[in-house]
């Protein structure tokens, strides 16, 4: 029972971070139709931005979070403006490749500044543990779940209530109709990249706090694909369900069966879903002859 | 051809089907031939080893271009398929004493079969979904060769030692290792490239292109989509398997590090930089992307003292340049080096007019 509860806590924490990472991915896909292979690198950039502001520059923690968010926004907007906008209307292969190139570039830039050795950063979240039903559960992982829940709720509210959020949904739904209603599609594109970068920043900082500030954060980004395929590429609730499912699945497989198998099991799930239900659990089904 | 020629105009089906239409193209072919023959005599062992790796990369890139550039099915599973070819050939020669020639052929067939299997999702999926599906195939194959379940592949060693190449008694010697390998690789590469070039003069090759350009229209004029797509996966994977088997025998060691996702991305970069949907483009791209790290390394040795970041962070600088090259080509010249070459020729031909 205690193993089960432990794995549950670890899985939920992983799943919560995955959901945040996947949220950024889905935002970009929904609004701009771009498959972003650089999502993991956005997490990486986020973690290192926080490290730079907090540890290297010695700013207070709250200020460095704010600085990080602003910097992440700038990175997101710049990427959209300089790299993705010239690619509008190109075929999917080119767009996928440009984000792969971007991923290599971002990762290499981080490596040029900070090398490959892990950097030590003081813990952001309290590291103690609580006893619950005979299991000792790490506090920071529970807090990660709470933070992710708050952020995801905030994003959901943003989409359903705020003017910009509704404009983003309108663009995702039908770009031309949105344009005729006076929505600037360009601004919405930039906004979605900025929001994706911010959600990736939060995910990256949380992940770095749980593990370490190093290059492995980027490889976490590849796990976004099983999550979004499971939840549906264009579904925000899908990211939560998908993230939690994949997070729990990997933790349970690694706890009860084999840690090595846990790295590949999400992709097996991915292939199965693609074969059975390619649009995922909550994705919009598009009828298309292939 | 007159100086003011406006382009290549075909007047009969025979001329349209010809591989080379102009005298300049024959000249270029002759130049390439001379270059291939002269290279082993002018290069030292270091540069010849680079030439050999380039030749192997050309085979892999041409194979990938058949799938991605000509049939329009994106694949991120190149590294995995290379691994299938390499492991098949290495295991057959080392453990079952199969002659190299047969082992390589078996590796080609095995990779073609596995590639076709992972191409099955391509029947239902397009574009980005297919990219993700092939990404999964890469991760799964990489996992299998890395974990090596039950020591099935490497007998628990984690790598396979491959004996020096010996084709029916023709032994590669230590002293002339690179030269002999150059001979083998040059012959195989030329055959592979010519075969690929000719494939697209046949009905099958043209059906690949029809699938890429408009799959629904292709089906309407009688192209069997299922067959065309699966054949494309098989042919392409066969090429990749050949490249993998050659890597195994040339480097004489097979281990999983050589077949990661980065390899898949490098190969995709080759065909994008070279030019999607062009055999010559795949060749240019393979040469360019294989020479790039070598040049960066040379530059680092040359100016490493003046620009310390070059020396200290060499892999990072390489990756950054790789990424930047991919992005720059996609934004500024999506049709790659092959198209740049075309434009340079046109510029000279029409000078002083712009077009």
Coordinates of C-alpha atoms in Angstrom, one line a residue:
Chain A
X1 CA 0.0 0.0 0.0
X2 CA 2.8 2.4 0.9
X3 CA 4.6 1.7 -2.4
X4 CA 1.3 2.2 -4.2
X5 CA 0.7 5.6 -2.5
X6 CA 4.3 6.7 -3.2
X7 CA 4.1 5.7 -6.9
X8 CA 0.7 7.5 -7.0
X9 CA 2.3 10.7 -5.7
X10 CA 5.3 10.5 -8.0
X11 CA 3.0 9.7 -11.0
X12 CA 0.7 12.5 -10.2
X13 CA 3.6 15.0 -10.0
X14 CA 5.1 13.7 -13.2
X15 CA 1.7 13.8 -14.8
X16 CA 1.0 17.4 -13.7
X17 CA 4.3 18.6 -15.2
X18 CA 3.6 16.7 -18.4
X19 CA 0.1 18.2 -18.5
X20 CA 1.7 21.7 -18.3
X21 CA 4.2 20.9 -21.0
X22 CA 1.5 19.4 -23.2
X23 CA -0.7 22.5 -22.6
X24 CA 1.9 24.7 -24.3
X25 CA 2.1 22.2 -27.2
X26 CA -1.6 22.0 -27.6
X27 CA -1.9 25.9 -27.5
X28 CA 0.5 26.2 -30.4
X29 CA -1.0 23.4 -32.4
X30 CA -4.6 24.6 -31.8
X31 CA -4.0 28.2 -32.7
X32 CA -1.3 27.9 -35.4
X33 CA -1.4 24.3 -36.6
X34 CA 2.3 23.9 -35.8
X35 CA 3.7 20.7 -34.3
X36 CA 6.3 21.9 -31.9
X37 CA 9.1 19.4 -31.5
X38 CA 11.0 22.0 -29.4
X39 CA 8.6 21.9 -26.5
X40 CA 11.1 20.0 -24.3
X41 CA 13.7 22.7 -25.2
X42 CA 11.3 25.4 -24.0
X43 CA 11.2 23.5 -20.7
X44 CA 15.0 23.5 -20.7
X45 CA 15.2 27.2 -21.4
X46 CA 12.7 27.9 -18.7
X47 CA 14.7 26.0 -16.1
X48 CA 17.9 27.7 -17.0
X49 CA 16.2 31.2 -17.1
X50 CA 15.2 30.6 -13.6
X51 CA 18.6 29.4 -12.6
X52 CA 20.2 32.4 -14.3
X53 CA 18.0 35.0 -12.6
X54 CA 17.9 33.4 -9.2
X55 CA 21.3 31.7 -8.7
X56 CA 23.6 33.5 -11.1
X57 CA 22.2 37.0 -10.8
X58 CA 21.2 36.6 -7.2
X59 CA 17.7 38.1 -7.5
X60 CA 15.0 37.3 -4.9
X61 CA 13.0 34.3 -5.9
X62 CA 9.7 36.0 -6.6
X63 CA 11.5 38.6 -8.8
X64 CA 13.3 35.9 -10.7
X65 CA 10.1 34.0 -11.4
X66 CA 8.7 37.3 -12.8
X67 CA 11.9 37.9 -14.8
X68 CA 11.8 34.3 -16.0
X69 CA 8.2 34.7 -17.2
X70 CA 9.0 37.9 -19.1
X71 CA 12.1 36.4 -20.7
X72 CA 10.1 33.2 -21.6
X73 CA 7.5 35.4 -23.3
X74 CA 10.2 37.2 -25.2
X75 CA 11.7 34.0 -26.4
X76 CA 8.3 32.6 -27.4
X77 CA 7.4 35.8 -29.4
X78 CA 10.8 35.9 -31.1
X79 CA 10.6 32.3 -32.1
X80 CA 7.2 32.9 -33.6
X81 CA 8.2 36.1 -35.4
X82 CA 11.6 35.0 -36.7
X83 CA 11.2 31.3 -37.4
X84 CA 7.6 30.2 -37.7
X85 CA 6.0 33.2 -39.4
X86 CA 8.1 32.8 -42.6
X87 CA 7.0 29.2 -42.7
X88 CA 3.2 29.9 -42.7
X89 CA 1.6 27.8 -45.5
X90 CA 4.5 25.4 -45.9
X91 CA 3.8 21.7 -45.8
X92 CA 3.9 19.8 -42.5
X93 CA 7.2 18.1 -43.2
X94 CA 9.0 21.5 -43.4
X95 CA 7.3 22.9 -40.4
X96 CA 8.1 19.8 -38.3
X97 CA 11.7 20.0 -39.5
X98 CA 12.0 23.7 -38.7
X99 CA 10.9 23.0 -35.1
X100 CA 13.4 20.1 -34.9
X101 CA 16.1 22.5 -36.0
X102 CA 14.9 25.0 -33.5
X103 CA 15.1 22.3 -30.8
X104 CA 18.8 21.6 -31.7
X105 CA 19.6 25.3 -31.7
X106 CA 18.0 26.1 -28.4
X107 CA 19.5 23.1 -26.6
X108 CA 23.0 23.9 -28.0
X109 CA 22.7 27.5 -27.0
X110 CA 21.9 26.5 -23.4
X111 CA 24.8 24.0 -23.5
X112 CA 27.2 26.7 -24.8
X113 CA 26.4 28.9 -21.8
X114 CA 26.2 26.3 -19.1
X115 CA 27.9 23.1 -20.3
X116 CA 26.5 19.7 -19.7
X117 CA 27.1 19.3 -16.0
X118 CA 24.1 19.6 -13.7
X119 CA 23.8 22.9 -11.9
X120 CA 22.9 22.9 -8.2
X121 CA 20.0 25.2 -7.3
X122 CA 18.5 25.6 -3.9
X123 CA 15.1 23.9 -3.5
X124 CA 12.2 26.1 -4.3
X125 CA 9.5 23.9 -2.7
X126 CA 9.9 22.5 0.8
X127 CA 11.5 19.1 0.7
X128 CA 10.1 17.4 3.8
X129 CA 7.7 14.5 3.7
X130 CA 4.4 13.7 5.3
X131 CA 3.1 10.4 6.5
X132 CA -0.2 9.3 5.1
X133 CA -1.7 5.8 5.6
X134 CA 1.7 4.5 6.4
X135 CA 3.4 5.9 3.4
X136 CA 5.9 8.8 3.5
X137 CA 5.0 11.2 0.7
X138 CA 7.4 13.9 -0.5
X139 CA 5.8 17.3 0.1
X140 CA 7.4 18.9 -3.0
X141 CA 5.7 16.5 -5.3
X142 CA 2.3 17.0 -3.7
X143 CA 2.9 20.8 -4.1
X144 CA 3.8 20.4 -7.7
X145 CA 0.4 18.8 -8.3
X146 CA -1.3 21.7 -6.6
X147 CA 0.6 24.3 -8.5
X148 CA 0.0 22.6 -11.8
X149 CA -3.7 22.3 -10.9
X150 CA -3.8 26.1 -10.2
X151 CA -2.0 27.0 -13.4
X152 CA -4.2 24.7 -15.5
X153 CA -7.3 26.1 -13.9
X154 CA -6.1 29.6 -14.6
X155 CA -5.5 28.8 -18.3
X156 CA -8.9 27.2 -18.6
X157 CA -10.5 30.3 -17.1
X158 CA -8.5 32.4 -19.4
X159 CA -9.8 30.5 -22.4
X160 CA -13.4 30.6 -21.3
X161 CA -13.7 34.1 -19.7
X162 CA -11.1 36.5 -21.0
X163 CA -11.4 38.4 -24.3
X164 CA -8.0 37.2 -25.5
X165 CA -8.7 33.7 -24.6
X166 CA -12.0 33.7 -26.5
X167 CA -10.2 35.3 -29.5
X168 CA -7.6 32.5 -29.4
X169 CA -10.4 29.9 -29.5
X170 CA -12.0 31.8 -32.4
X171 CA -8.8 31.7 -34.4
X172 CA -8.3 28.0 -33.6
X173 CA -11.8 27.4 -34.8
X174 CA -11.7 29.3 -38.1
X175 CA -9.0 31.8 -39.0
X176 CA -10.9 33.6 -41.7
X177 CA -14.0 34.0 -39.7
X178 CA -11.9 35.3 -36.8
X179 CA -10.2 37.8 -39.1
X180 CA -13.6 39.1 -40.3
X181 CA -14.6 39.7 -36.7
X182 CA -11.5 42.0 -36.4
X183 CA -9.2 39.6 -34.5
X184 CA -5.6 40.0 -35.4
X185 CA -4.5 36.5 -36.3
X186 CA -0.8 37.5 -36.1
X187 CA -1.2 38.8 -32.6
X188 CA -3.0 35.6 -31.6
X189 CA -0.2 33.5 -33.1
X190 CA 2.4 35.5 -31.1
X191 CA 0.2 35.3 -28.0
X192 CA -0.1 31.5 -28.2
X193 CA 3.7 31.1 -28.5
X194 CA 4.2 33.4 -25.6
X195 CA 1.7 31.5 -23.5
X196 CA 3.2 28.2 -24.5
X197 CA 6.6 29.5 -23.5
X198 CA 5.2 30.6 -20.1
X199 CA 3.6 27.3 -19.4
X200 CA 6.8 25.5 -20.4
X201 CA 8.7 27.9 -18.1
X202 CA 6.5 26.8 -15.2
X203 CA 6.9 23.2 -16.1
X204 CA 10.6 23.5 -16.5
X205 CA 11.1 25.2 -13.2
X206 CA 9.0 22.6 -11.4
X207 CA 10.8 19.7 -13.1
X208 CA 14.2 21.2 -12.3
X209 CA 13.2 21.6 -8.7
X210 CA 12.2 17.9 -8.5
X211 CA 15.2 16.6 -10.4
X212 CA 18.1 18.9 -11.3
X213 CA 19.0 21.8 -13.6
X214 CA 20.5 19.8 -16.5
X215 CA 20.1 18.9 -20.1
X216 CA 17.9 15.9 -19.3
X217 CA 14.9 18.3 -18.9
X218 CA 14.8 18.5 -22.7
X219 CA 14.3 14.8 -23.1
X220 CA 11.3 15.0 -20.9
X221 CA 9.8 17.0 -23.8
X222 CA 9.6 14.0 -26.1
X223 CA 7.1 12.5 -23.6
X224 CA 4.7 15.2 -24.6
X225 CA 3.8 13.3 -27.8
X226 CA 2.2 10.3 -26.1
X227 CA 0.4 12.7 -23.8
X228 CA -1.1 14.8 -26.6
X229 CA -1.9 11.9 -28.9
X230 CA -3.7 10.2 -26.0
X231 CA -5.6 13.3 -25.0
X232 CA -6.2 14.6 -28.5
X233 CA -3.8 17.1 -30.3
X234 CA -6.2 20.0 -29.9
X235 CA -7.8 19.5 -26.6
X236 CA -6.9 21.4 -23.4
X237 CA -8.7 19.0 -21.0
X238 CA -7.1 16.2 -23.0
X239 CA -3.7 17.3 -21.8
X240 CA -4.7 16.9 -18.2
X241 CA -6.2 13.5 -18.6
X242 CA -3.3 12.4 -21.0
X243 CA -0.6 13.9 -18.7
X244 CA -1.9 12.2 -15.6
X245 CA -2.4 8.9 -17.4
X246 CA 1.1 8.8 -18.9
X247 CA 2.7 10.0 -15.7
X248 CA 0.9 7.4 -13.6
X249 CA 1.5 4.7 -16.2
X250 CA 5.3 5.3 -16.3
X251 CA 5.6 5.5 -12.5
X252 CA 3.6 2.3 -11.9
X253 CA 5.5 0.4 -14.7
X254 CA 8.8 1.5 -13.3
X255 CA 7.8 0.7 -9.7
X256 CA 6.2 -2.6 -10.2
X257 CA 7.8 -4.0 -13.4
X258 CA 11.0 -2.5 -14.8
X259 CA 12.3 1.1 -14.8
X260 CA 13.7 0.6 -18.3
X261 CA 10.4 -0.5 -19.7
X262 CA 8.8 2.7 -18.3
X263 CA 10.7 4.9 -20.7
X264 CA 9.3 3.1 -23.7
X265 CA 5.8 2.2 -22.6
X266 CA 4.3 5.6 -23.4
X267 CA 5.3 5.1 -27.0
X268 CA 3.7 1.7 -27.1
X269 CA 0.5 3.3 -25.9
X270 CA 1.0 6.0 -28.5
X271 CA 1.2 3.5 -31.4
X272 CA -1.8 1.6 -30.1
X273 CA -3.9 4.8 -29.9
X274 CA -2.7 5.9 -33.4
X275 CA -3.9 2.6 -34.8
X276 CA -7.2 2.6 -32.9
X277 CA -8.3 6.2 -32.3
X278 CA -5.9 8.6 -34.0
X279 CA -7.6 11.7 -32.8
X280 CA -7.2 10.7 -29.2
X281 CA -9.8 10.8 -26.4
X282 CA -10.9 14.4 -26.7
X283 CA -9.5 15.5 -30.1
X284 CA -11.7 16.9 -32.8
X285 CA -12.3 14.2 -35.4
X286 CA -11.6 15.4 -38.9
X287 CA -12.9 13.3 -41.6
X288 CA -10.1 13.0 -44.2
X289 CA -9.2 10.5 -46.9
X290 CA -5.7 9.2 -46.4
Chain B
X1 CA 22.8 24.9 -76.6
X2 CA 22.4 28.5 -77.5
X3 CA 23.2 31.1 -75.0
X4 CA 19.6 32.3 -74.9
X5 CA 18.0 28.9 -74.3
X6 CA 14.9 29.3 -72.3
X7 CA 14.9 25.9 -70.7
X8 CA 14.7 22.2 -71.6
X9 CA 11.9 21.4 -74.0
X10 CA 11.1 17.8 -74.7
X11 CA 9.7 16.9 -78.1
X12 CA 9.2 13.2 -77.6
X13 CA 8.5 10.7 -74.9
X14 CA 11.9 9.2 -75.4
X15 CA 13.6 12.5 -74.7
X16 CA 11.5 13.1 -71.7
X17 CA 12.4 9.8 -70.3
X18 CA 16.1 10.3 -70.7
X19 CA 18.1 10.7 -67.6
X20 CA 20.3 13.5 -69.0
X21 CA 19.0 16.0 -71.4
X22 CA 21.8 18.4 -72.0
X23 CA 25.5 18.2 -72.8
X24 CA 26.3 20.0 -69.6
X25 CA 24.7 17.1 -67.7
X26 CA 27.0 14.6 -69.4
X27 CA 29.9 16.8 -68.6
X28 CA 28.9 16.9 -64.9
X29 CA 28.5 13.1 -64.9
X30 CA 32.0 12.7 -66.4
X31 CA 33.4 15.1 -63.8
X32 CA 31.8 13.2 -61.0
X33 CA 33.2 9.9 -62.5
X34 CA 36.7 11.4 -62.7
X35 CA 36.5 12.8 -59.2
X36 CA 35.4 9.4 -57.8
X37 CA 38.4 7.7 -59.5
X38 CA 40.9 10.3 -58.6
X39 CA 39.9 10.8 -54.9
X40 CA 41.7 7.7 -53.4
X41 CA 45.0 8.7 -55.0
X42 CA 45.0 12.3 -53.8
X43 CA 43.4 12.0 -50.3
X44 CA 45.3 10.8 -47.2
X45 CA 43.8 8.2 -44.9
X46 CA 42.0 10.7 -42.7
X47 CA 40.2 12.4 -45.5
X48 CA 39.6 9.1 -47.2
X49 CA 37.9 7.8 -44.1
X50 CA 35.6 10.9 -44.2
X51 CA 34.9 10.2 -47.9
X52 CA 33.9 6.7 -46.9
X53 CA 31.5 7.8 -44.2
X54 CA 30.1 10.3 -46.8
X55 CA 29.5 7.4 -49.2
X56 CA 27.6 5.5 -46.6
X57 CA 25.6 8.6 -45.7
X58 CA 24.7 9.1 -49.4
X59 CA 23.1 5.7 -49.5
X60 CA 21.1 6.4 -46.3
X61 CA 20.1 9.8 -47.5
X62 CA 19.0 8.7 -50.9
X63 CA 16.9 6.0 -49.2
X64 CA 15.3 8.5 -46.9
X65 CA 14.6 10.8 -49.7
X66 CA 12.7 8.1 -51.6
X67 CA 10.3 8.0 -48.7
X68 CA 10.2 11.7 -47.5
X69 CA 11.0 13.6 -50.6
X70 CA 9.4 11.5 -53.3
X71 CA 6.5 9.9 -51.5
X72 CA 5.8 12.6 -49.0
X73 CA 5.8 10.3 -45.9
X74 CA 7.9 11.8 -43.2
X75 CA 9.9 9.4 -41.2
X76 CA 11.8 10.0 -37.9
X77 CA 12.7 6.4 -37.7
X78 CA 15.9 6.4 -39.8
X79 CA 18.2 5.7 -36.8
X80 CA 16.2 2.7 -35.8
X81 CA 16.1 1.3 -39.3
X82 CA 19.9 1.8 -39.6
X83 CA 20.2 -0.2 -36.4
X84 CA 18.1 -3.0 -37.8
X85 CA 20.4 -3.3 -40.8
X86 CA 23.6 -3.1 -38.8
X87 CA 22.5 -5.6 -36.2
X88 CA 21.1 -8.1 -38.7
X89 CA 24.3 -8.1 -40.8
X90 CA 26.6 -8.2 -37.8
X91 CA 24.8 -11.0 -36.1
X92 CA 24.6 -13.1 -39.2
X93 CA 28.3 -12.8 -40.0
X94 CA 29.6 -13.1 -36.5
X95 CA 27.4 -15.7 -35.0
X96 CA 26.2 -17.8 -37.9
X97 CA 29.2 -17.4 -40.2
X98 CA 27.1 -16.3 -43.1
X99 CA 29.3 -14.8 -45.9
X100 CA 29.2 -11.0 -45.8
X101 CA 27.5 -10.6 -49.1
X102 CA 24.5 -12.7 -48.1
X103 CA 24.4 -11.1 -44.7
X104 CA 24.2 -7.7 -46.2
X105 CA 21.4 -8.8 -48.5
X106 CA 19.6 -10.4 -45.6
X107 CA 20.0 -7.1 -43.7
X108 CA 18.5 -5.2 -46.6
X109 CA 15.5 -7.6 -46.7
X110 CA 15.1 -7.6 -42.9
X111 CA 15.1 -3.8 -42.7
X112 CA 12.7 -3.6 -45.6
X113 CA 10.3 -5.9 -43.8
X114 CA 10.5 -4.0 -40.5
X115 CA 10.3 -0.7 -42.2
X116 CA 7.1 -1.8 -44.0
X117 CA 5.7 -2.9 -40.7
X118 CA 6.3 0.5 -39.1
X119 CA 5.0 2.0 -42.3
X120 CA 1.6 0.4 -41.6
X121 CA 0.3 3.4 -39.6
X122 CA 1.1 5.5 -42.7
X123 CA -1.9 3.9 -44.4
X124 CA -4.2 5.7 -42.0
X125 CA -2.1 8.7 -40.9
X126 CA -0.7 11.7 -42.7
X127 CA 1.8 14.4 -42.0
X128 CA 2.3 15.2 -38.3
X129 CA 0.6 12.0 -37.1
X130 CA 2.9 9.9 -39.2
X131 CA 5.9 11.9 -37.9
X132 CA 4.8 11.0 -34.3
X133 CA 4.2 7.4 -35.2
X134 CA 7.7 7.0 -36.8
X135 CA 9.1 8.8 -33.8
X136 CA 7.6 6.0 -31.7
X137 CA 9.2 3.4 -33.9
X138 CA 12.5 5.0 -33.4
X139 CA 12.1 5.1 -29.6
X140 CA 10.9 1.4 -29.6
X141 CA 13.7 0.1 -31.8
X142 CA 16.3 2.1 -29.9
X143 CA 14.9 0.7 -26.6
X144 CA 15.2 -2.9 -27.9
X145 CA 18.8 -2.6 -29.1
X146 CA 19.8 -0.7 -26.0
X147 CA 18.2 -3.1 -23.5
X148 CA 19.1 -6.1 -25.5
X149 CA 16.4 -8.4 -23.9
X150 CA 18.0 -11.7 -22.8
X151 CA 21.3 -10.9 -24.5
X152 CA 19.6 -11.9 -27.8
X153 CA 21.5 -9.3 -29.8
X154 CA 24.9 -8.8 -28.3
X155 CA 25.1 -11.8 -25.9
X156 CA 25.2 -9.4 -23.0
X157 CA 28.2 -7.5 -24.1
X158 CA 26.3 -4.4 -25.2
X159 CA 28.1 -4.3 -28.5
X160 CA 29.0 -6.6 -31.4
X161 CA 32.6 -6.9 -32.7
X162 CA 32.5 -7.3 -36.4
X163 CA 35.4 -9.0 -38.2
X164 CA 37.3 -7.2 -40.9
X165 CA 35.6 -7.3 -44.3
X166 CA 36.3 -10.4 -46.3
X167 CA 34.3 -10.9 -49.5
X168 CA 34.9 -14.5 -50.6
X169 CA 38.6 -14.4 -49.9
X170 CA 39.2 -10.8 -50.9
X171 CA 40.5 -9.6 -47.6
X172 CA 40.7 -5.9 -46.5
X173 CA 44.2 -5.3 -45.3
X174 CA 45.1 -3.1 -42.4
X175 CA 47.6 -1.0 -44.5
X176 CA 45.2 -0.3 -47.3
X177 CA 42.0 -0.3 -45.2
X178 CA 40.5 3.0 -46.4
X179 CA 41.5 2.5 -50.0
X180 CA 39.9 -1.0 -50.3
X181 CA 36.8 0.2 -48.4
X182 CA 36.6 3.2 -50.7
X183 CA 36.5 0.8 -53.7
X184 CA 33.7 -1.2 -52.2
X185 CA 31.7 1.7 -51.0
X186 CA 32.1 3.7 -54.2
X187 CA 30.8 0.8 -56.3
X188 CA 27.8 0.2 -54.0
X189 CA 27.0 3.8 -53.8
X190 CA 27.1 4.4 -57.5
X191 CA 24.8 1.4 -58.1
X192 CA 22.4 2.5 -55.4
X193 CA 22.3 6.1 -56.7
X194 CA 21.8 5.0 -60.3
X195 CA 19.1 2.6 -59.2
X196 CA 17.3 5.3 -57.3
X197 CA 17.5 7.7 -60.2
X198 CA 16.1 5.1 -62.5
X199 CA 13.3 4.1 -60.1
X200 CA 11.6 7.4 -60.8
X201 CA 11.5 6.7 -64.5
X202 CA 9.3 3.7 -63.8
X203 CA 5.6 3.5 -63.2
X204 CA 6.2 2.6 -59.6
X205 CA 8.4 5.6 -58.9
X206 CA 6.0 7.9 -60.6
X207 CA 3.2 6.5 -58.5
X208 CA 5.2 7.5 -55.4
X209 CA 5.3 11.1 -56.7
X210 CA 1.6 11.0 -57.5
X211 CA 0.9 10.0 -53.9
X212 CA 3.1 12.8 -52.6
X213 CA 1.5 15.5 -54.8
X214 CA -2.2 14.6 -54.5
X215 CA -3.1 11.3 -53.0
X216 CA -6.8 11.5 -53.8
X217 CA -6.1 12.3 -57.4
X218 CA -3.5 9.6 -57.5
X219 CA -6.1 7.1 -56.3
X220 CA -8.6 8.3 -58.9
X221 CA -6.2 7.6 -61.8
X222 CA -5.7 4.1 -60.5
X223 CA -2.7 4.2 -58.2
X224 CA -3.0 1.7 -55.5
X225 CA -2.3 3.9 -52.4
X226 CA -1.8 1.1 -50.0
X227 CA 0.7 -0.6 -52.3
X228 CA 2.5 2.6 -53.3
X229 CA 3.0 3.7 -49.7
X230 CA 4.1 0.3 -48.4
X231 CA 6.4 -0.2 -51.3
X232 CA 7.9 3.2 -50.7
X233 CA 8.5 2.3 -47.0
X234 CA 10.0 -1.1 -48.1
X235 CA 12.4 0.4 -50.8
X236 CA 13.4 3.3 -48.6
X237 CA 14.1 1.0 -45.6
X238 CA 16.0 -1.4 -47.8
X239 CA 18.4 1.4 -48.7
X240 CA 18.7 2.4 -45.1
X241 CA 19.3 -1.2 -44.1
X242 CA 22.1 -1.3 -46.7
X243 CA 23.6 1.8 -45.2
X244 CA 23.3 0.3 -41.7
X245 CA 25.0 -3.0 -42.7
X246 CA 27.8 -1.1 -44.3
X247 CA 28.2 1.0 -41.1
X248 CA 28.5 -2.2 -39.2
X249 CA 31.2 -3.7 -41.4
X250 CA 33.1 -0.5 -42.0
X251 CA 33.3 0.6 -38.3
X252 CA 33.7 -3.1 -37.2
X253 CA 31.7 -2.5 -34.1
X254 CA 27.9 -2.2 -33.6
X255 CA 26.5 -0.5 -30.5
X256 CA 23.3 1.4 -29.9
X257 CA 24.9 4.9 -29.6
X258 CA 25.2 5.1 -33.3
X259 CA 21.5 4.8 -34.0
X260 CA 19.8 7.4 -31.8
X261 CA 17.1 9.9 -32.7
X262 CA 19.9 12.4 -33.4
X263 CA 20.9 10.2 -36.3
X264 CA 17.4 10.3 -37.7
X265 CA 17.4 14.1 -37.5
X266 CA 20.8 14.3 -39.1
X267 CA 19.6 12.3 -42.1
X268 CA 16.4 14.4 -42.4
X269 CA 18.6 17.5 -42.3
X270 CA 20.7 16.0 -45.1
X271 CA 17.8 15.7 -47.5
X272 CA 16.3 19.0 -46.5
X273 CA 19.6 20.9 -47.0
X274 CA 20.2 18.9 -50.2
X275 CA 16.7 19.2 -51.6
X276 CA 13.6 17.1 -51.0
X277 CA 12.6 15.0 -53.9
X278 CA 15.9 15.0 -55.7
X279 CA 18.4 12.2 -55.8
X280 CA 21.3 14.6 -56.6
X281 CA 20.0 16.7 -53.7
X282 CA 20.3 13.8 -51.3
X283 CA 23.9 13.3 -52.5
X284 CA 24.8 17.0 -52.0
X285 CA 23.1 17.1 -48.6
X286 CA 24.9 14.0 -47.4
X287 CA 28.2 15.5 -48.5
X288 CA 27.4 18.9 -46.9
X289 CA 26.1 17.6 -43.6
X290 CA 29.0 15.1 -43.2
X291 CA 31.6 17.7 -44.0
X292 CA 30.1 20.4 -41.7
X293 CA 31.2 18.8 -38.4
X294 CA 34.6 18.1 -39.9
X295 CA 35.0 21.7 -40.9
X296 CA 33.9 22.9 -37.5
X297 CA 36.4 20.6 -35.9
X298 CA 39.2 21.9 -38.1
X299 CA 38.1 25.5 -37.4
X300 CA 38.2 24.8 -33.7
X301 CA 41.7 23.5 -34.0
X302 CA 42.7 26.6 -36.1
X303 CA 41.1 29.3 -34.1
X304 CA 40.4 27.6 -30.8
X305 CA 42.8 29.8 -28.9
X306 CA 41.2 33.1 -30.2
X307 CA 37.6 32.0 -29.7
X308 CA 37.6 29.7 -26.6
X309 CA 34.0 28.8 -26.9
X310 CA 34.8 27.0 -30.1
X311 CA 37.2 24.6 -28.3
X312 CA 35.4 24.2 -25.0
X313 CA 31.9 23.7 -26.3
X314 CA 32.6 22.0 -29.6
X315 CA 29.6 19.6 -29.6
X316 CA 27.3 22.5 -28.7
X317 CA 28.7 24.7 -31.4
X318 CA 28.2 21.8 -33.9
X319 CA 24.6 21.3 -32.8
X320 CA 23.8 25.0 -32.9
X321 CA 25.2 25.2 -36.4
X322 CA 23.3 22.1 -37.4
X323 CA 20.1 23.6 -36.1
X324 CA 20.7 27.0 -37.7
X325 CA 21.5 25.4 -41.0
X326 CA 18.3 23.4 -41.0
X327 CA 16.2 26.5 -40.1
X328 CA 18.0 28.8 -42.6
X329 CA 17.5 26.3 -45.5
X330 CA 13.9 25.8 -44.7
X331 CA 13.2 29.5 -44.5
X332 CA 15.3 30.8 -47.3
X333 CA 15.6 27.9 -49.8
X334 CA 13.2 25.1 -48.9
X335 CA 14.3 23.2 -52.0
X336 CA 17.8 22.9 -50.9
X337 CA 21.2 22.9 -52.5
X338 CA 19.9 21.2 -55.6
X339 CA 17.8 24.2 -56.3
X340 CA 20.6 26.7 -55.4
X341 CA 22.7 25.0 -58.0
X342 CA 19.9 25.3 -60.5
X343 CA 19.6 29.0 -59.8
X344 CA 23.3 29.6 -60.0
X345 CA 23.3 28.0 -63.5
X346 CA 20.3 30.0 -64.6
X347 CA 21.9 33.2 -63.3
X348 CA 25.0 32.5 -65.4
X349 CA 22.9 31.5 -68.4
X350 CA 20.7 34.5 -68.5
X351 CA 23.2 37.1 -67.5
X352 CA 22.9 40.1 -67.7
X353 CA 19.2 39.6 -67.5
X354 CA 17.7 38.7 -64.1
X355 CA 15.3 36.1 -65.6

